[in-house]
PDB file of C-alpha atoms in Angstrom:
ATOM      1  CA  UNK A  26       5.152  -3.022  10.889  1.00 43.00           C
ATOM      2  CA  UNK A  27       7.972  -2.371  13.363  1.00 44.00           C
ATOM      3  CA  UNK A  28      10.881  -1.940  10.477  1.00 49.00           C
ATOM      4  CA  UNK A  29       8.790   0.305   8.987  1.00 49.00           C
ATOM      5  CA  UNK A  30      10.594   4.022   8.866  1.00 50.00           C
ATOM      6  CA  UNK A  31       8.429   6.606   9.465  1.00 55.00           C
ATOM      7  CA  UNK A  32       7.446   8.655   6.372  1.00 56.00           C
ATOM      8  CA  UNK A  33       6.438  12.161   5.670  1.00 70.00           C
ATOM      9  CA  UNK A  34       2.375  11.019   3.953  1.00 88.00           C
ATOM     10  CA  UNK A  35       0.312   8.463   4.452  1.00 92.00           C
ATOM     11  CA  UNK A  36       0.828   6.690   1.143  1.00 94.00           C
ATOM     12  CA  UNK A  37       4.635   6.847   1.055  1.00 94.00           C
ATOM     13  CA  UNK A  38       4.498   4.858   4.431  1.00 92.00           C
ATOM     14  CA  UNK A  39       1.695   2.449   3.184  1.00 94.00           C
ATOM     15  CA  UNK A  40       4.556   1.644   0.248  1.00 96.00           C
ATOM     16  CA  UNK A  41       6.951   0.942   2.617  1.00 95.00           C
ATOM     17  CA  UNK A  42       4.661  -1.461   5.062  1.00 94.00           C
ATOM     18  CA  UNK A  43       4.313  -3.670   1.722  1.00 96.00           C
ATOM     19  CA  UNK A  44       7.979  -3.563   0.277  1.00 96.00           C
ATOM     20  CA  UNK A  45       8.731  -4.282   4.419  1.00 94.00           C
ATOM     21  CA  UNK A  46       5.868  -7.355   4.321  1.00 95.00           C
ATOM     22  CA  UNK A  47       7.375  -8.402   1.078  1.00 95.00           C
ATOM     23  CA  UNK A  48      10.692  -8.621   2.116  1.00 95.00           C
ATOM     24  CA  UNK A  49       9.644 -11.190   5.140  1.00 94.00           C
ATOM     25  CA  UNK A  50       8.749 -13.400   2.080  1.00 95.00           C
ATOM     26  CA  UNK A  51      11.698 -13.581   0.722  1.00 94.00           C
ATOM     27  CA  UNK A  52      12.788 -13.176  -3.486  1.00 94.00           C
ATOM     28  CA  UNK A  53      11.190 -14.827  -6.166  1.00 93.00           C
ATOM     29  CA  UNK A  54       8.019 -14.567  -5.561  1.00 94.00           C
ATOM     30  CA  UNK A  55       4.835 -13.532  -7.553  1.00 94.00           C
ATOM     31  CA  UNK A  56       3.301 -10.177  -8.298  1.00 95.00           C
ATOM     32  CA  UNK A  57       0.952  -9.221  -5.036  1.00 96.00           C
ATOM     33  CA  UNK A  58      -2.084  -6.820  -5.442  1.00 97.00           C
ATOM     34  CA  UNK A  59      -3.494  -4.426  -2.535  1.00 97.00           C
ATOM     35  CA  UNK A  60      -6.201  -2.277  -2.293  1.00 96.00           C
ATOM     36  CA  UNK A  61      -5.255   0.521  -0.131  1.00 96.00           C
ATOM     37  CA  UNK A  62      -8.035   1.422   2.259  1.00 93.00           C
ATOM     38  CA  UNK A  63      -8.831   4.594   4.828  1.00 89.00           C
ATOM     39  CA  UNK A  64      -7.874   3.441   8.129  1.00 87.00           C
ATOM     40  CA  UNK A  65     -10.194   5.228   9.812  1.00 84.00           C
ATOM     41  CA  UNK A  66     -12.977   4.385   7.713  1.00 84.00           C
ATOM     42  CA  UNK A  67     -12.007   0.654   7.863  1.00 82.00           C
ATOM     43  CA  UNK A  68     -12.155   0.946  11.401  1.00 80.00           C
ATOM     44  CA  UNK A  69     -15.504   2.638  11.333  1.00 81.00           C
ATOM     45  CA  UNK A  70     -17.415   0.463   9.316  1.00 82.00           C
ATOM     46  CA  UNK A  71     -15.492  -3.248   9.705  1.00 81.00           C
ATOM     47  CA  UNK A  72     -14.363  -2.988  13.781  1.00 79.00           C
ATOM     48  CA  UNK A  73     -13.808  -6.755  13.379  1.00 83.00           C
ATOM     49  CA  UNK A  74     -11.374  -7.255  10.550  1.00 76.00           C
ATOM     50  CA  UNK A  75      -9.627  -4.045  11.893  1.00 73.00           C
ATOM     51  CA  UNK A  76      -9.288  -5.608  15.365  1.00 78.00           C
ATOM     52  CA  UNK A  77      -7.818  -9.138  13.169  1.00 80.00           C
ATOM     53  CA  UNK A  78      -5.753  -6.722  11.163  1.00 75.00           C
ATOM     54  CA  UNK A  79      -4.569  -5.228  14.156  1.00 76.00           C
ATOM     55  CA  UNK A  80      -5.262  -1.754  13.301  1.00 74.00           C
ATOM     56  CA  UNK A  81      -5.040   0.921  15.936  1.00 69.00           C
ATOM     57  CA  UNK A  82      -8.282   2.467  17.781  1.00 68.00           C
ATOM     58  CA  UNK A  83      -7.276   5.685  16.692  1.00 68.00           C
ATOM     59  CA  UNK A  84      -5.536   5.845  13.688  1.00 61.00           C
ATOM     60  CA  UNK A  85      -3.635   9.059  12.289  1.00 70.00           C
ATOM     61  CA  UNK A  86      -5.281  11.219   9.392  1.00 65.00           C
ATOM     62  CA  UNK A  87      -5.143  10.128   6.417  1.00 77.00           C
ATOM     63  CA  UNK A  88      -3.834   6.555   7.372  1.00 86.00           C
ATOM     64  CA  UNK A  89      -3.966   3.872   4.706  1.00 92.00           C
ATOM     65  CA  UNK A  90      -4.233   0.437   5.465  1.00 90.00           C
ATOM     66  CA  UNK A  91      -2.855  -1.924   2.670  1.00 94.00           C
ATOM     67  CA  UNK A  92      -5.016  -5.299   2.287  1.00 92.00           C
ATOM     68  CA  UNK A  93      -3.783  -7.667  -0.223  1.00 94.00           C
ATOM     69  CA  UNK A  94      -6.020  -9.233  -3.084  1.00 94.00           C
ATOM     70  CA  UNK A  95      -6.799 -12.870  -4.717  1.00 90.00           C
ATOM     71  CA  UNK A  96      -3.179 -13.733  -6.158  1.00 88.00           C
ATOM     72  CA  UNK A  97      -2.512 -12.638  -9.696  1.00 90.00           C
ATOM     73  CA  UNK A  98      -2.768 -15.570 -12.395  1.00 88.00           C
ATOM     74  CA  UNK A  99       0.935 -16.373 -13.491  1.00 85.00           C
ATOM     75  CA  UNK A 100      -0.928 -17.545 -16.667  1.00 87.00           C
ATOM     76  CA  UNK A 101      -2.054 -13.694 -17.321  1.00 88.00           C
ATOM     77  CA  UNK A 102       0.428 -10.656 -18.279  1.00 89.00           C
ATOM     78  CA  UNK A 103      -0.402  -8.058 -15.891  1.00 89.00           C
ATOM     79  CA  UNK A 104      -0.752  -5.409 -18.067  1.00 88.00           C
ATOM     80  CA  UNK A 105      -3.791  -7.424 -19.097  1.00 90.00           C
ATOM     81  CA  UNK A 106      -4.593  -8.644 -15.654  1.00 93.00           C
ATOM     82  CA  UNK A 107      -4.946  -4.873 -14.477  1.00 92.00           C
ATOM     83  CA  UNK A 108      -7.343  -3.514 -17.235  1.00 90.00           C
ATOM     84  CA  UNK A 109     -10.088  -6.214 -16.057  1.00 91.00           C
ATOM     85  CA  UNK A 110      -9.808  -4.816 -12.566  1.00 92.00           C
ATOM     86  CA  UNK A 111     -12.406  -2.631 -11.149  1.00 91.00           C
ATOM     87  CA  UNK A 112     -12.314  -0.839  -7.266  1.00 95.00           C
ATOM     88  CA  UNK A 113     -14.889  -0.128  -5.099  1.00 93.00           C
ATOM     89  CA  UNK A 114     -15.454   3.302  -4.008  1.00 92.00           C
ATOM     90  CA  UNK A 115     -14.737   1.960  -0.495  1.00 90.00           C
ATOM     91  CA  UNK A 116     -10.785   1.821  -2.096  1.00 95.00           C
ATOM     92  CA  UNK A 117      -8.774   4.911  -1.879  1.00 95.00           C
ATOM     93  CA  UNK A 118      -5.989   3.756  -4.111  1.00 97.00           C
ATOM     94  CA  UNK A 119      -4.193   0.270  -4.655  1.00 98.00           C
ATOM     95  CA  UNK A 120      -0.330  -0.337  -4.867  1.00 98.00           C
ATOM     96  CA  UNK A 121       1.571  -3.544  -6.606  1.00 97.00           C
ATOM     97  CA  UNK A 122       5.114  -5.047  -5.569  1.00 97.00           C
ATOM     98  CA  UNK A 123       6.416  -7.184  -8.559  1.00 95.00           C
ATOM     99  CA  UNK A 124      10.027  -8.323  -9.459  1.00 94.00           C
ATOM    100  CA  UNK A 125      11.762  -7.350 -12.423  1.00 91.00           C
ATOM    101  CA  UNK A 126      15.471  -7.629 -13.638  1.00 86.00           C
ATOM    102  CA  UNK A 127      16.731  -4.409 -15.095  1.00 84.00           C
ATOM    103  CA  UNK A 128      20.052  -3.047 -16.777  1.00 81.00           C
ATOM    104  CA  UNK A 129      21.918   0.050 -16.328  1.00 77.00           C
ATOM    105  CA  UNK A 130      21.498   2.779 -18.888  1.00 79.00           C
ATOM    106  CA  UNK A 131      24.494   2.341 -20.598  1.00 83.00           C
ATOM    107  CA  UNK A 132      23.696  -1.640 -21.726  1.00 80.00           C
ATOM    108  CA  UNK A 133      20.402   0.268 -23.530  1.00 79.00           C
ATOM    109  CA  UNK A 134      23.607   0.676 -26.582  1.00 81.00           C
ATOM    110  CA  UNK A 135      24.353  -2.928 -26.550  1.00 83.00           C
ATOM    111  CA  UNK A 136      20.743  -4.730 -26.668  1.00 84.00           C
ATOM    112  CA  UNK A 137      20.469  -6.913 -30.375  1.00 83.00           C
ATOM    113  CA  UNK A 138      18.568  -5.935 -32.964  1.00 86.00           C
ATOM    114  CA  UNK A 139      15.711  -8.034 -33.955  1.00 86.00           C
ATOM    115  CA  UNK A 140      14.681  -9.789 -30.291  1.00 84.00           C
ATOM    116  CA  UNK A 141      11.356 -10.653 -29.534  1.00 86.00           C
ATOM    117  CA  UNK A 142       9.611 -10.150 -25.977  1.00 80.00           C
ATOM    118  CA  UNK A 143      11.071 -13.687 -25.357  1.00 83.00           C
ATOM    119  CA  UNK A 144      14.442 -13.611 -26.746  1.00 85.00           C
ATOM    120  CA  UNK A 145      15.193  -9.578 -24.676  1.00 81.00           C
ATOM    121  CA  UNK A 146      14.065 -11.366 -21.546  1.00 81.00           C
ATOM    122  CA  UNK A 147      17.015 -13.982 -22.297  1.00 87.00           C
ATOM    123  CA  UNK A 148      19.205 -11.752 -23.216  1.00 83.00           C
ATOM    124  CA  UNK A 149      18.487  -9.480 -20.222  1.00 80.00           C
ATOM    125  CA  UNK A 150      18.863 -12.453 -17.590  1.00 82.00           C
ATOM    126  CA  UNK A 151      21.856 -13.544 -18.861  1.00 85.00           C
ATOM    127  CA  UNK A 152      23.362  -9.868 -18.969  1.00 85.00           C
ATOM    128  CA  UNK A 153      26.551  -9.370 -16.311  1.00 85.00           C
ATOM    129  CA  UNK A 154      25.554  -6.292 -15.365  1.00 83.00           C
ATOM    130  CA  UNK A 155      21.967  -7.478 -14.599  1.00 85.00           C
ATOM    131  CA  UNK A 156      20.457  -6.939 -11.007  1.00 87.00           C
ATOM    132  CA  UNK A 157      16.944  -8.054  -9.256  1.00 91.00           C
ATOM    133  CA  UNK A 158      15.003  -4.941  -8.004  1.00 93.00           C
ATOM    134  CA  UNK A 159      11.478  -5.819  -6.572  1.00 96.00           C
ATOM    135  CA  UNK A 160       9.056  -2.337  -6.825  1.00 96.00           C
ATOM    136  CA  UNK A 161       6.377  -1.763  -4.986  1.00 97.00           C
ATOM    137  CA  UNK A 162       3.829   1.271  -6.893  1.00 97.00           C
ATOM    138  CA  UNK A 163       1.445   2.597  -5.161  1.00 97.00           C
ATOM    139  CA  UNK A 164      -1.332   5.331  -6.158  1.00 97.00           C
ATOM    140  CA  UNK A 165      -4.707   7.336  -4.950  1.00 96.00           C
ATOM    141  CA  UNK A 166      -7.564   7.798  -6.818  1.00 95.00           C
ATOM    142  CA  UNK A 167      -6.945  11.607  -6.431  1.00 94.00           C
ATOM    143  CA  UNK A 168      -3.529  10.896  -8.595  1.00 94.00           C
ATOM    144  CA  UNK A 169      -1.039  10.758  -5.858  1.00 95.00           C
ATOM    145  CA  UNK A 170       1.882   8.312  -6.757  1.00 96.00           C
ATOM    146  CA  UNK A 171       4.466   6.748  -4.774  1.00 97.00           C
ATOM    147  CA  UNK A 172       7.189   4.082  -5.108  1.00 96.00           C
ATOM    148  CA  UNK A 173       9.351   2.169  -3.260  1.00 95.00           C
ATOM    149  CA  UNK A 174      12.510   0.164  -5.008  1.00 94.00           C
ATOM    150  CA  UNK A 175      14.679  -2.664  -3.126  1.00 95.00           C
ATOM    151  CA  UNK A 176      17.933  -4.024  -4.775  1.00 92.00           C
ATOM    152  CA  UNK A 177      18.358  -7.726  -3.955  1.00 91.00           C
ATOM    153  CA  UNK A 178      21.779  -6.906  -3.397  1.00 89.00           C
ATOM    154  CA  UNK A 179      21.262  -4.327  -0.825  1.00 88.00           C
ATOM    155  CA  UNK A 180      18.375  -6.145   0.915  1.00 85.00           C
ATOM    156  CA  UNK A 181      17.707  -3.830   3.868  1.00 87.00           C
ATOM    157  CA  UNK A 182      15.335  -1.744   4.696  1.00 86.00           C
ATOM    158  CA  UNK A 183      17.852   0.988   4.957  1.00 87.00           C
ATOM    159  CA  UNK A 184      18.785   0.941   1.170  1.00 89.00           C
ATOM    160  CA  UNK A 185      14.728   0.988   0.099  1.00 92.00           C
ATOM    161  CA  UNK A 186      14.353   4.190  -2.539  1.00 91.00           C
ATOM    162  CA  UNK A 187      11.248   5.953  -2.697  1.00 93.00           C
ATOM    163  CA  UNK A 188       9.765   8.358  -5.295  1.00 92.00           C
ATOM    164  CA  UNK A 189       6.527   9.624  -6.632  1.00 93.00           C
ATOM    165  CA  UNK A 190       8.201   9.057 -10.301  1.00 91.00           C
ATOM    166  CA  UNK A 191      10.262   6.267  -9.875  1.00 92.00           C
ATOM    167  CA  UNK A 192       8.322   3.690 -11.958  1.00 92.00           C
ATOM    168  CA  UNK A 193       5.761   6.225 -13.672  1.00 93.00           C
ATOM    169  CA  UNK A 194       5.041   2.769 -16.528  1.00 92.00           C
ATOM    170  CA  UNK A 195       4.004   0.903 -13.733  1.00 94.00           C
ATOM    171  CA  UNK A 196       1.897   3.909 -11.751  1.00 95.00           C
ATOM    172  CA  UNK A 197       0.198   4.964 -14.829  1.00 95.00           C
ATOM    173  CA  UNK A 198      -1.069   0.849 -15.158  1.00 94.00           C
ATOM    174  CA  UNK A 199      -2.420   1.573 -11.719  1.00 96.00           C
ATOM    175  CA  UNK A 200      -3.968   4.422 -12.317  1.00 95.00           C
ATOM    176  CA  UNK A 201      -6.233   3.139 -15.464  1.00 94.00           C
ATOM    177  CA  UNK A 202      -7.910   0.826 -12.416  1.00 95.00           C
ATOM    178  CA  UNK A 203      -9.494   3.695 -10.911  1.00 94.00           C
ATOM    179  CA  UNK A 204     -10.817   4.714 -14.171  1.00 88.00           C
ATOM    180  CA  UNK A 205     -14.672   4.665 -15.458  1.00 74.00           C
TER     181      UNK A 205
END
């Protein structure tokens, strides 16, 4: 993607080619699955979807190519929807970009005693200090994590924040995939 900065590994850039594709759809949308595949590999063995993906003829070492996945079923939590998945060995890792609200540290003092799941996702959305943050996770099946977090305040591709720990709930999800 042309937006794209240029990172330091191939899987913090693959995080921030979907958190850039993501952003060209806008907020509010639903949780998007990708399967993160060797570039070179893909290249190698599928010529034709790599030419429709537009993939390079020589891609760098290492590159991963992020293809997204059958849309998630709104009807399904995801923690449930991710321990029926299952990769290939063809897949190299997979990476998720879902919107959440979330609260600053200090409203953790001020949350009600007694909510249910439903009535602390109420209370959360209706919280001043609440703000939109979509995260894309991404990890390897040799355990390498990375994350990218956007504000919908600070929409720009300047004011992404990335981090191997930054949403470690989310990463370890992700990781149980890859798992026999």
């Amino acid at each position: 993607m042309s937006n794209t900065p240029m990172a330091a590994n191939p899987l913090t850039r693959a995080v921030l080619e979907i958190d850039e594709y993501a952003s060209t759809l806008g907020w509010d949308q639903p949780a998007r699955l990708f399967a993160l595949v060797d570039t070179s590999a893909l290249r190698a063995q599928e010529p034709a979807l790599a030419d429709q993906l537009g993939l390079p003829d020589e891609a760098e070492p290492a590159a991963l190519t992020p293809v997204e996945q059958d849309e998630i079923p709104a009807s399904q939590p995801l923690d449930e929807f991710l321990a029926t998945i299952a990769w290939p060995d063809a897949v190299a890792g997979c990476a998720l970009t879902v919107e959440r609200l979330m609260l600053p540290p200090t409203a953790e003092a001020e949350v009600p005693i007694g909510l249910d799941d439903a009535g602390l996702a109420r209370w959360v959305a209706d919280h001043p200090q609440r703000q939109e943050v979509r995260m894309t996770v991404a990890v390897l099946r040799d355990g390498s994590r990375e994350s990218a977090l956007r504000l919908r305040e600070k929409d720009s591709p300047t004011e992404v924040l990335t981090g191997a720990g930054l949403v470690p709930g989310l990463a370890e999800a992700l990781s149980a995939t890859f798992e026999d």
